Coordinates of C-alpha atoms in Angstrom, one line a residue:
Chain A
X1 CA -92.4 -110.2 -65.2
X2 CA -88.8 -109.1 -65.8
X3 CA -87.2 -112.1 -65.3
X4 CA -89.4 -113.5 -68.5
X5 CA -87.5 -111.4 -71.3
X6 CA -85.4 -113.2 -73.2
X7 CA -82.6 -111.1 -74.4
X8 CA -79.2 -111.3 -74.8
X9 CA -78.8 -107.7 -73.6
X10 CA -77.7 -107.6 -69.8
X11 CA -80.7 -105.5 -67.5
X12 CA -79.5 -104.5 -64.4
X13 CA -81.7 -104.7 -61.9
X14 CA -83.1 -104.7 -58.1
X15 CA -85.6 -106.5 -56.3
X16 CA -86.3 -105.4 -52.7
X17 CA -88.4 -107.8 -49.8
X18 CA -89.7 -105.2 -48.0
X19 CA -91.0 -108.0 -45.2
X20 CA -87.5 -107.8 -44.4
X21 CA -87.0 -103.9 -44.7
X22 CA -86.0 -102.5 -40.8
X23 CA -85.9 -98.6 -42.3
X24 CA -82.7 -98.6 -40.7
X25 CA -81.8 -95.9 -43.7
X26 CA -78.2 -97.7 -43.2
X27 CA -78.4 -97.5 -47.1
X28 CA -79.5 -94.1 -47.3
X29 CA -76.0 -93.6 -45.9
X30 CA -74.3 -95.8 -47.7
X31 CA -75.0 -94.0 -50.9
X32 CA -74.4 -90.9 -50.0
X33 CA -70.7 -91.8 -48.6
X34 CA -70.4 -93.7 -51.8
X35 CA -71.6 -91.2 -53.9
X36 CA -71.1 -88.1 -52.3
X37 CA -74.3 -86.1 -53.1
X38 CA -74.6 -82.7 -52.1
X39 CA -76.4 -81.6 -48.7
X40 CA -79.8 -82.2 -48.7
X41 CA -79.7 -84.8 -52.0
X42 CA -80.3 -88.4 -51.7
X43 CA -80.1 -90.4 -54.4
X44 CA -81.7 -93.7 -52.2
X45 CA -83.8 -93.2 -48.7
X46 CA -86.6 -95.1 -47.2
X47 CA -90.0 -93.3 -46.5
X48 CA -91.4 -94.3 -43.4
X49 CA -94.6 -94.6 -41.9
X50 CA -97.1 -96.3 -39.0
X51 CA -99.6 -98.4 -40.9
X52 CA -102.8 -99.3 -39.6
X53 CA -105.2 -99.0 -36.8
X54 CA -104.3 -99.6 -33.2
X55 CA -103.7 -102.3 -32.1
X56 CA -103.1 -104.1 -35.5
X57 CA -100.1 -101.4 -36.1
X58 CA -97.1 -101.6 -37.7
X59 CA -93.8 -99.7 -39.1
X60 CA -94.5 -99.7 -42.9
X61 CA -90.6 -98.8 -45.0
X62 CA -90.3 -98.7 -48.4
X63 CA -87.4 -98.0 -50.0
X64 CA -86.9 -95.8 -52.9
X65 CA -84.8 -94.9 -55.6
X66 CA -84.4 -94.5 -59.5
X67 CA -86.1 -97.4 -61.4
X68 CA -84.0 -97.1 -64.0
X69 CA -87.1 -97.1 -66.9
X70 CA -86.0 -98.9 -70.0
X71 CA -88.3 -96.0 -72.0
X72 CA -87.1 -93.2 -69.2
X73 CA -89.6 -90.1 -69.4
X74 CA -85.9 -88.1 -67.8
X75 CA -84.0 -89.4 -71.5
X76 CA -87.1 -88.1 -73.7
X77 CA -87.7 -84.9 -72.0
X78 CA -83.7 -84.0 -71.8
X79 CA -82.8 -81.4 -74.0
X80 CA -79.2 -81.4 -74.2
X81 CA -78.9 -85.1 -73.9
X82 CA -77.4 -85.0 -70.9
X83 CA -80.2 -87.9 -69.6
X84 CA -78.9 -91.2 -71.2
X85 CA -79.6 -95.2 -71.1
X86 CA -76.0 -96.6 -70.3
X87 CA -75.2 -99.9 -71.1
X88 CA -76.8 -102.4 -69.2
X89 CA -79.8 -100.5 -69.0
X90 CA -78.7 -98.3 -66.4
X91 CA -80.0 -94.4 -66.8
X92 CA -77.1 -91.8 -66.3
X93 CA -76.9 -88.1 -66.2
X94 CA -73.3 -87.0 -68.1
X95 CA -72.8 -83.9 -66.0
X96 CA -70.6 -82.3 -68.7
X97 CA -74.0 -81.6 -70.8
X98 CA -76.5 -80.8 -68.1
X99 CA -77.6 -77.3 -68.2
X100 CA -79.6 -77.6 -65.0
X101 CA -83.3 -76.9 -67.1
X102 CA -84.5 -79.6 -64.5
X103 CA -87.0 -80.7 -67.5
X104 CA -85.9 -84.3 -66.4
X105 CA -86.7 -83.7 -62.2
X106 CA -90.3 -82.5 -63.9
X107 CA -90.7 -85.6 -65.7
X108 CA -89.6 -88.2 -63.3
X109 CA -92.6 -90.6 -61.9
X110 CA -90.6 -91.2 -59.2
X111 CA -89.3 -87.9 -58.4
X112 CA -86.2 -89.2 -57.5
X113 CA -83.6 -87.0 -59.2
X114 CA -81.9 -83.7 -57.8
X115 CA -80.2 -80.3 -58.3
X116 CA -76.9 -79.6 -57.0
X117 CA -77.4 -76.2 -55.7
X118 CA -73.7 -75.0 -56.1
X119 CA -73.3 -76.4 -60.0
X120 CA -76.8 -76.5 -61.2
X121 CA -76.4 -79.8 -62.4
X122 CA -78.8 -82.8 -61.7
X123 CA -77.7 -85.5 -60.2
X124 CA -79.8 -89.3 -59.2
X125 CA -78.7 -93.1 -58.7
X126 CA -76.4 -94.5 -61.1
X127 CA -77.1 -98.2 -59.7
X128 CA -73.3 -97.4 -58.5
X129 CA -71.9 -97.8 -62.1
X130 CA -68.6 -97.1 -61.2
X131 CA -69.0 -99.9 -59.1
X132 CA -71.5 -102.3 -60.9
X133 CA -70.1 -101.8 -64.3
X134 CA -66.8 -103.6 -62.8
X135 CA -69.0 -106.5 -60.8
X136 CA -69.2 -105.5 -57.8
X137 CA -72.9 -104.3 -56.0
X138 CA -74.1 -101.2 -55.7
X139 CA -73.5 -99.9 -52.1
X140 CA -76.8 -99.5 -50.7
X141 CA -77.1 -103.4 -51.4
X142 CA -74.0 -104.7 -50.1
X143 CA -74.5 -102.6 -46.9
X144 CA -78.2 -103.6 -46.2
X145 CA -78.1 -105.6 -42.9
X146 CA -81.1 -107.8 -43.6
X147 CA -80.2 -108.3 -47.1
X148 CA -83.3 -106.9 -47.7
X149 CA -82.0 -105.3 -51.3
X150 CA -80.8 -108.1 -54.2
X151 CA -79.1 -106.7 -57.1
X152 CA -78.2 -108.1 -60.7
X153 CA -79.0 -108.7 -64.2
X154 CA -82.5 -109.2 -64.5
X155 CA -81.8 -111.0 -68.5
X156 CA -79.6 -113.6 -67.2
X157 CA -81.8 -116.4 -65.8
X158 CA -79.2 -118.0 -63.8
X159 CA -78.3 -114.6 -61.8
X160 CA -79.4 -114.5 -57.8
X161 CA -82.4 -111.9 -58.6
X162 CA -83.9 -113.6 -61.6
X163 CA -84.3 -116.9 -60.1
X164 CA -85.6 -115.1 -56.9
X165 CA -88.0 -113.3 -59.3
X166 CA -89.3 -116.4 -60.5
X167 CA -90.2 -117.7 -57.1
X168 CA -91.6 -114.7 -55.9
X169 CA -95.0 -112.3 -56.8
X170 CA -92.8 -109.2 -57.7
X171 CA -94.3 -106.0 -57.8
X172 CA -93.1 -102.2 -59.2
X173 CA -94.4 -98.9 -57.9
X174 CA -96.6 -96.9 -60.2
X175 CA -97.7 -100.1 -62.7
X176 CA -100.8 -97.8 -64.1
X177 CA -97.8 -95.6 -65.9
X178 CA -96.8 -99.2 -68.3
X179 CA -93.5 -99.2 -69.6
X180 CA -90.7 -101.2 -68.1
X181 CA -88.8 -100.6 -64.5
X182 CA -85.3 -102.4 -63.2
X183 CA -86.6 -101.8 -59.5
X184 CA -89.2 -104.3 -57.8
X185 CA -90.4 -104.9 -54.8
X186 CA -91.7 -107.7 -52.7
X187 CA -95.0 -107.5 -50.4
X188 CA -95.9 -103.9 -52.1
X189 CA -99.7 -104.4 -51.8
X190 CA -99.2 -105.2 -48.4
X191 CA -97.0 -102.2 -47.7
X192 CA -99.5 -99.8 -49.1
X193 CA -102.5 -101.0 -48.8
X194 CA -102.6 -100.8 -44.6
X195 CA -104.1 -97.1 -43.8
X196 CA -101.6 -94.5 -43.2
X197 CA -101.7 -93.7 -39.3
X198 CA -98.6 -91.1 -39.5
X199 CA -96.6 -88.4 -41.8
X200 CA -94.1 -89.9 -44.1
X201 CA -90.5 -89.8 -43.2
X202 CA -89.0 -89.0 -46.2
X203 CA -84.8 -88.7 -46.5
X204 CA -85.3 -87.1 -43.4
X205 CA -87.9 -85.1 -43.7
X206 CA -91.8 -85.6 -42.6
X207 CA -94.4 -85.0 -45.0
X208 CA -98.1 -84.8 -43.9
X209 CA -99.8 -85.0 -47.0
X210 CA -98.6 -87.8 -49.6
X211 CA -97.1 -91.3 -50.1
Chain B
X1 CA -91.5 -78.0 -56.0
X2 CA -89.2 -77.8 -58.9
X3 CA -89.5 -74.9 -61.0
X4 CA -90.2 -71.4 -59.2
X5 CA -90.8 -67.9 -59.9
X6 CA -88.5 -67.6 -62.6
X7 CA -90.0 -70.2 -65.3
X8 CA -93.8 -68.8 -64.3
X9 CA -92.5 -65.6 -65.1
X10 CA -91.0 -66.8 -68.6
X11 CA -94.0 -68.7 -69.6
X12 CA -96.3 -65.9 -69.1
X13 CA -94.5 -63.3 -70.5
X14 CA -93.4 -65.8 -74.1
X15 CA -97.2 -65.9 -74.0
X16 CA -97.8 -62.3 -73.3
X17 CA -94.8 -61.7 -76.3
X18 CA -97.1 -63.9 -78.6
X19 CA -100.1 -62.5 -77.8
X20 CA -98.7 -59.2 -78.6
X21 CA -97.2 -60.1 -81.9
X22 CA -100.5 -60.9 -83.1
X23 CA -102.2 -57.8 -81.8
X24 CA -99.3 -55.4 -83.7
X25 CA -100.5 -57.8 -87.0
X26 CA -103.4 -57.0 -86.7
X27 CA -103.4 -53.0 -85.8
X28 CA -100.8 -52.5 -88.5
X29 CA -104.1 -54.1 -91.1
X30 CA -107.0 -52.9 -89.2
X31 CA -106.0 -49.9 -87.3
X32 CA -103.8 -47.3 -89.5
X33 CA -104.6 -44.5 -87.2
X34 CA -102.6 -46.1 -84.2
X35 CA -98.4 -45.8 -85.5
X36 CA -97.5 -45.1 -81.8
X37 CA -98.8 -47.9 -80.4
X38 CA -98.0 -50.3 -83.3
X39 CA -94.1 -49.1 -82.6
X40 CA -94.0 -49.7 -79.3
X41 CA -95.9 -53.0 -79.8
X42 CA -93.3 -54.1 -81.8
X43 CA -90.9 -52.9 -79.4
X44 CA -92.6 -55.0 -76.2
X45 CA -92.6 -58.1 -78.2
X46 CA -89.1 -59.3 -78.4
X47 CA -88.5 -57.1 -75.1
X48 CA -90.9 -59.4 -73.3
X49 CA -89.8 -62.6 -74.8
X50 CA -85.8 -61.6 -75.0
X51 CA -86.6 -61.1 -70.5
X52 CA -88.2 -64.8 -70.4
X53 CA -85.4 -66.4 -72.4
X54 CA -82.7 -64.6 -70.2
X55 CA -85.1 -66.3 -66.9
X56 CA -84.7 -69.0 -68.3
X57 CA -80.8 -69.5 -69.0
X58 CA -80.4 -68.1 -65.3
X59 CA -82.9 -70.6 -63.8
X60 CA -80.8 -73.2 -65.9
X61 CA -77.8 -72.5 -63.6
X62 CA -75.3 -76.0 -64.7
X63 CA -75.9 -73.8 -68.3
X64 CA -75.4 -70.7 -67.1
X65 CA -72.0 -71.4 -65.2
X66 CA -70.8 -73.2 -68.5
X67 CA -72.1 -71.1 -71.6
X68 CA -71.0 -73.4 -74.1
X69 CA -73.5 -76.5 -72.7
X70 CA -76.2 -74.0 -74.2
X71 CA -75.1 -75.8 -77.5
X72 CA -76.2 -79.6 -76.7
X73 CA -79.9 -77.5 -76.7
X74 CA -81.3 -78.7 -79.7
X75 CA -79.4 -82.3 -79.7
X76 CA -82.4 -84.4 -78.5
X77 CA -85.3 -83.9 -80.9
X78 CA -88.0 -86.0 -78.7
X79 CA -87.7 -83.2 -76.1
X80 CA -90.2 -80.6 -76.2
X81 CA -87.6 -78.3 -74.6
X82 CA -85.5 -78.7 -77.8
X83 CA -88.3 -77.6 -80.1
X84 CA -89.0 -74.7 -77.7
X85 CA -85.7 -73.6 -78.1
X86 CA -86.1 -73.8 -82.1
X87 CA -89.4 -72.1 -82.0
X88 CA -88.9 -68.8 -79.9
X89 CA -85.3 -68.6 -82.0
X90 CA -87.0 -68.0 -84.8
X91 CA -90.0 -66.0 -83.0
X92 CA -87.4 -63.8 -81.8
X93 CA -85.6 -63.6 -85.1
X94 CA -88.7 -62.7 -86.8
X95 CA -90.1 -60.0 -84.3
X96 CA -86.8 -58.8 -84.0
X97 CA -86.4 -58.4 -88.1
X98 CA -90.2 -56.9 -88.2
X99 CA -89.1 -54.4 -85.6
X100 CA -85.6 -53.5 -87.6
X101 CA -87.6 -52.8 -91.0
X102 CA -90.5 -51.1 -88.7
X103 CA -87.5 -48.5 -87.3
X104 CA -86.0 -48.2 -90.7
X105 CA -89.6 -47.4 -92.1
X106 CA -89.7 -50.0 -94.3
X107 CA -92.9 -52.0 -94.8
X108 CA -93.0 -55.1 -92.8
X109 CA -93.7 -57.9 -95.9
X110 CA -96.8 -60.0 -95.4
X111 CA -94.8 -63.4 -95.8
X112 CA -93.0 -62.1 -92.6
X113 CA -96.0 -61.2 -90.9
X114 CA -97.3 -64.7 -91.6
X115 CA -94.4 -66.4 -90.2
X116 CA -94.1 -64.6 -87.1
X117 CA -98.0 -65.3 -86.9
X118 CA -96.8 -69.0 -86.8
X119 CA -94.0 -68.4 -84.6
X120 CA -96.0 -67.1 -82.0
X121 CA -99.0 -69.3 -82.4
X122 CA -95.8 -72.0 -81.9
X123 CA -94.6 -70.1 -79.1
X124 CA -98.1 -69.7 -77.0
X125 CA -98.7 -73.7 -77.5
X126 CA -95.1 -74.7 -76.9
X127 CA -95.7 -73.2 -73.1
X128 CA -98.3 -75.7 -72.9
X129 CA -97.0 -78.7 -74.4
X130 CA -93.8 -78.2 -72.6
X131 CA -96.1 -79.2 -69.2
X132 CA -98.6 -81.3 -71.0
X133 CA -96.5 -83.9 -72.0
X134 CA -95.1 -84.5 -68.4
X135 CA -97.0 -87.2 -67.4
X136 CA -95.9 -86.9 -64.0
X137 CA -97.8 -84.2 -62.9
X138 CA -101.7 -85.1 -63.3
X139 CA -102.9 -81.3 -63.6
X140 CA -100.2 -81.1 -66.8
X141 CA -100.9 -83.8 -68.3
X142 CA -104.1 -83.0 -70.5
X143 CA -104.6 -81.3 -73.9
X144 CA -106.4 -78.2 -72.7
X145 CA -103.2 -77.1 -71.1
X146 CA -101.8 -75.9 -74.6
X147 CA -105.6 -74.5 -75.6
X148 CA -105.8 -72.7 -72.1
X149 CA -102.4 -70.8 -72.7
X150 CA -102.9 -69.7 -76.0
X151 CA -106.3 -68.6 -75.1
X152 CA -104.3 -66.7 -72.0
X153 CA -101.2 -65.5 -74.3
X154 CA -103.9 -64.0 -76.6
X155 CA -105.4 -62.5 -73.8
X156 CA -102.3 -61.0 -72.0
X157 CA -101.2 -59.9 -75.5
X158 CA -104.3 -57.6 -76.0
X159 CA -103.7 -56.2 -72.7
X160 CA -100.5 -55.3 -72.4
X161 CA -100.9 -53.8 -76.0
X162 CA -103.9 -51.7 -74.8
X163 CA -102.6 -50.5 -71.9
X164 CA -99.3 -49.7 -74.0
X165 CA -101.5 -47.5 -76.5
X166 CA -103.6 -45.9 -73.5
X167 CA -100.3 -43.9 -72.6
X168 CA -100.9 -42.6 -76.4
X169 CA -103.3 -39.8 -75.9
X170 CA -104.4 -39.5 -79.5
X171 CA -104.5 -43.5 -80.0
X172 CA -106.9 -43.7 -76.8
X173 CA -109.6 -44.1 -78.2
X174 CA -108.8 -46.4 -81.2
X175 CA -107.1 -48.9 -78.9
X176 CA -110.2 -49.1 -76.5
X177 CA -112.7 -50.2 -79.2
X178 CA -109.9 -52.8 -80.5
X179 CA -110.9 -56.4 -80.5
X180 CA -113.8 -55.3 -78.3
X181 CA -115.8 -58.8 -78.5
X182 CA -112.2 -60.7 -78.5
X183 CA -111.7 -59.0 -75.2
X184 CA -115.0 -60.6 -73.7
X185 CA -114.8 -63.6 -75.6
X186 CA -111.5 -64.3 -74.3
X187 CA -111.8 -64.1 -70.3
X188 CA -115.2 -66.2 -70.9
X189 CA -113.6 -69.1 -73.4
X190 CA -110.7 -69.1 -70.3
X191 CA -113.2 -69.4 -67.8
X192 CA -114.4 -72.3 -69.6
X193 CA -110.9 -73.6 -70.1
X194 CA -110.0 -73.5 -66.7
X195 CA -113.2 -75.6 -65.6
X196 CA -112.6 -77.9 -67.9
X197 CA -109.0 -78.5 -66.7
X198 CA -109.9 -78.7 -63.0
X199 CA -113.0 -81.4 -63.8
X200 CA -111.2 -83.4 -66.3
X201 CA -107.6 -83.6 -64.2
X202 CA -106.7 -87.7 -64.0
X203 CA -104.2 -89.1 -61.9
X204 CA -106.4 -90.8 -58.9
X205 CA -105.9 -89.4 -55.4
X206 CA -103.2 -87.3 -56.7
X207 CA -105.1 -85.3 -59.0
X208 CA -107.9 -85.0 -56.9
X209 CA -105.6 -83.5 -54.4
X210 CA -104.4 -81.4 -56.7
X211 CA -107.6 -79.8 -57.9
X212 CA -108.9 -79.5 -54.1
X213 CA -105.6 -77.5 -53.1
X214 CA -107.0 -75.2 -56.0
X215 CA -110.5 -74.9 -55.2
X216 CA -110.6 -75.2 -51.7
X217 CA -107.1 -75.9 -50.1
X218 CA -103.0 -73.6 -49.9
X219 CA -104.4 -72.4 -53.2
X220 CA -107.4 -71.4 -53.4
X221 CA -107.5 -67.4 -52.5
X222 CA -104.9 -67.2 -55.1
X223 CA -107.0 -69.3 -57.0
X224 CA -110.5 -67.7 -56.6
X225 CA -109.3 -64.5 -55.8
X226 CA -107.0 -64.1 -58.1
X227 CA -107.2 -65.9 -60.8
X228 CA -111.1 -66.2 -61.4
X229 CA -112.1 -62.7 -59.9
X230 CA -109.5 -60.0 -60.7
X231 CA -108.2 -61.9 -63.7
X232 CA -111.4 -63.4 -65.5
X233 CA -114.2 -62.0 -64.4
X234 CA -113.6 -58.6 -63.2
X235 CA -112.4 -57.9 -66.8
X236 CA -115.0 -59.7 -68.6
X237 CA -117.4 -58.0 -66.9
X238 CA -115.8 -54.6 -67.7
X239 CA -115.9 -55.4 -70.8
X240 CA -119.1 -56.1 -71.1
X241 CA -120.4 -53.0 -69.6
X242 CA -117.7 -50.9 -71.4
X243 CA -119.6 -52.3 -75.1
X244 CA -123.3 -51.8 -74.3
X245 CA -122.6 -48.5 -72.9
X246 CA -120.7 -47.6 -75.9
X247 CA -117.1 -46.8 -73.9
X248 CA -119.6 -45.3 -71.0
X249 CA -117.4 -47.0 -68.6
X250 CA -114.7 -44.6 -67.0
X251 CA -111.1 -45.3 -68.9
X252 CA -108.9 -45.7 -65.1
X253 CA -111.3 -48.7 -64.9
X254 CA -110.9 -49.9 -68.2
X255 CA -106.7 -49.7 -67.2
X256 CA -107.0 -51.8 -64.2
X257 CA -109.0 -54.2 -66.4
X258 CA -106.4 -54.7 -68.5
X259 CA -103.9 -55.1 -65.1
X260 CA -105.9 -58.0 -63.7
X261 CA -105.9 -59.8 -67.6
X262 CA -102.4 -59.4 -67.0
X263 CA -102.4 -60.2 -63.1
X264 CA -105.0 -63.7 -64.0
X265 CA -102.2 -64.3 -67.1
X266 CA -99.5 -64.5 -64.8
X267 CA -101.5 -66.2 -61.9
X268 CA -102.5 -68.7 -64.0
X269 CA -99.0 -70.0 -64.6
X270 CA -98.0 -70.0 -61.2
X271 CA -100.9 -71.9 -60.5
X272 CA -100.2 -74.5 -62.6
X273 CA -96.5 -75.0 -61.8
X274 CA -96.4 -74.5 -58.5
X275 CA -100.2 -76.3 -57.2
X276 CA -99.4 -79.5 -59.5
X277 CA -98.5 -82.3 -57.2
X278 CA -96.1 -85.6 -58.6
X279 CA -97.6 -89.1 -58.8
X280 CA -95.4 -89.9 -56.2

């Protein structure tokens, strides 16, 4: 997985255990303070769900966010090149070129990026670059109570969340698509496989129809 | 949902636009006895497209509130965005120059003709590719996409051409037996088209939920309705019965024919943007 390249370049990169995921969406508003996204945009949340069939139920959370893509569909599709791979592989939007075309919300697998209403320009998780890029952890990880989120360069093999990675049987959302992500997750199977017995909560909203 | 009314609204009517270019190519060879309608043709086509490209900067809202953005446009060329934006240019350029020499009654050259031919070919598929290539959005993400607009854009184009030279009382008649087989052949090909898109859509559950929102689910009056009965069928039909009865079929019929092609041109694009559902 990840933690296998071999490359010089630094990858920045999250691995979350979602057998220790509460939902408590503590990071959800820790991003948001951080970041200060407009009403209604979230550039983190955790969807919600019960899972299974009474009584072997559960409280299924996963949370999401950008997966920074090291081939990012949002960077092709930009037309004003706006979308960009940062250093450390981290995918940015420079607001001072965004026209607000929203070709890269289209192209998004994860549908994670959004509009500012009031400028028209998109917006999504920079992985806290003003923070990261100086050392430090992106907020949603170093609020998390259970520790749930770890966070680091994925090319150095002596960082905390490569060597984690090699013990553990990572897995990234949407694998069918190829390509590579920055974002895994730990006891995905499990977390989708259980039968959906609710609506989703998504960033605070419920809905009926999809994961 | 992430694009709305506004970008439907621009791809059907840069469609319609490069429909109708074709159509005035071909009445200004074929039919010399229609000069109204040819005029005003060339009048609706950079009319129709200049009103998608202004939808489109205002839907682009960050671009709109700072003008000179509108610059970066053609600074990524892997986006298919940035070769739209290249493609109706010159489309526009080209309709708008054939227009000019058209009002100045000059001939329009052939070498022009051709080129705008290619623009708007460009510009019909463009609308297609645009989605197509968003792999995001299973109902998008097929090759028949671009095939089904152009089929559409030629379509719309005939349309609103026809019912442009209907309001010509002594072009009437010459407009109605225009591209009378194209005008059944059309509707039936899109027909096709749109099966094919609906039975071939990937993307697992998601496209599968997708198509059943079309055919049976929040979409499917529009759908059915809509798209296949006012816009495909009704016309087809009228068509038909409009060529074996040798024009036999009353001409406020043959108008609202023409309405639905348009109504099924612009229903079709809605459809597609706004019943496509993300992979996640």
């Amino acid at each position: 997985m990840a933690n296998e390249r071999v490359s010089a370049e630094p990858r920045l990169g999250m691995l979350i255990d979602l057998s220790t995921c509460v939902g408590c969406n503590a990071c959800a508003v820790a991003c948001k303070m951080e970041n200060e996204t407009p009403r209604d945009c979230f550039s983190t949340w955790v969807e919600s769900w019960d899972a299974g069939t009474y009584p072997a139920v559960s409280r299924a959370n996963l949370p999401k966010l950008c997966n920074h893509c090291a081939d990012a569909p949002c960077v092709s599709v930009c037309p004003t090149g706006a979308s960009f791979v940062a250093d450390d592989g981290v995918v940015l939007v420079d607001p001072d070129r965004c026209i607000g075309c929203k070709y890269c919300m289209a192209a998004c697998p994860f549908q994670v990026r959004w509009c500012d209403d009031e400028t028209g320009e998109v917006g999504k998780c920079t992985f806290c670059y003003h923070r990261s890029s100086q050392g430090l952890q992106p907020k949603c990880v170093s609020t998390c109570i259970t520790k749930s989120r770890l966070f680091g360069d994925l090319s150095d093999p002596a960082s905390d969340i490569a060597r984690r990675l090699a013990e553990v049987d990572a897995e990234r959302l949407l694998p069918e698509l190829g390509g590579e992500v920055a974002v895994y997750y730990v006891g995905l199977s499990e977390t989708l496989a259980a039968p959906k017995a609710s609506g989703v909560c998504r960033g605070g909203n419920i809905d009926e129809g999809r994961s | 949902m992430i694009w709305g009314i506004a970008i439907v609204l621009y791809l059907f009517l840069a469609g319609l636009g490069a429909g109708a270019y074709a159509v005035t190519v071909l009445i200004a060879h074929r039919t010399p006895d229609a000069p109204k309608t040819l005029r005003a043709g060339r009048i609706l086509v950079p009319a129709v497209v200049g009103v998608g490209l202004i939808l489109l900067m205002v839907d682009a809202r960050a671009g709109m509130l700072n003008p000179l953005r509108f610059l970066y446009l053609v600074s990524n060329a892997s986006s298919v965005m940035s070769w739209g934006v290249v493609i109706l240019s010159a489309f526009m350029v080209v309709s708008l120059a054939g227009l000019v020499l058209d009002l100045a009654k000059r001939r329009v050259p052939v070498w022009l003709e051709a080129v705008g031919l290619a623009a708007a070919l460009a510009t019909a598929a463009y609308t297609g590719v645009l989605l197509g290539v968003v792999e995001t959005f299973p109902l998008w993400h097929t090759p028949i996409l671009p095939v089904l607009f152009v089929v559409s854009a030629a379509g719309t184009g005939i349309a609103a051409v026809a019912l442009v030279g209907t309001c010509v009382a002594d072009e009437r008649r010459g407009v109605r037996q225009m591209l009378a087989r194209t005008r059944i052949a059309l509707p039936a090909v899109e027909l096709v088209l749109v099966l094919l898109l609906l039975t071939t859509t990937q993307g697992g559950p998601v496209g599968d939920a997708t198509v059943q929102s079309l055919l049976a689910g929040r979409y499917a009056t529009v759908f059915w309705v809509g798209l296949v009965t006012v816009g495909l069928a009704f016309p087809l039909a009228a068509n038909v019965a409009d060529l074996r009865r040798g024009n036999g079929v009353p001409g406020g019929l043959m108008v609202v024919a023409e309405l639905g092609v348009l109504v099924g041109g612009f229903l079709l694009r809605y459809l597609v943007v706004c019943a496509a559902l993300p992979l996640s």
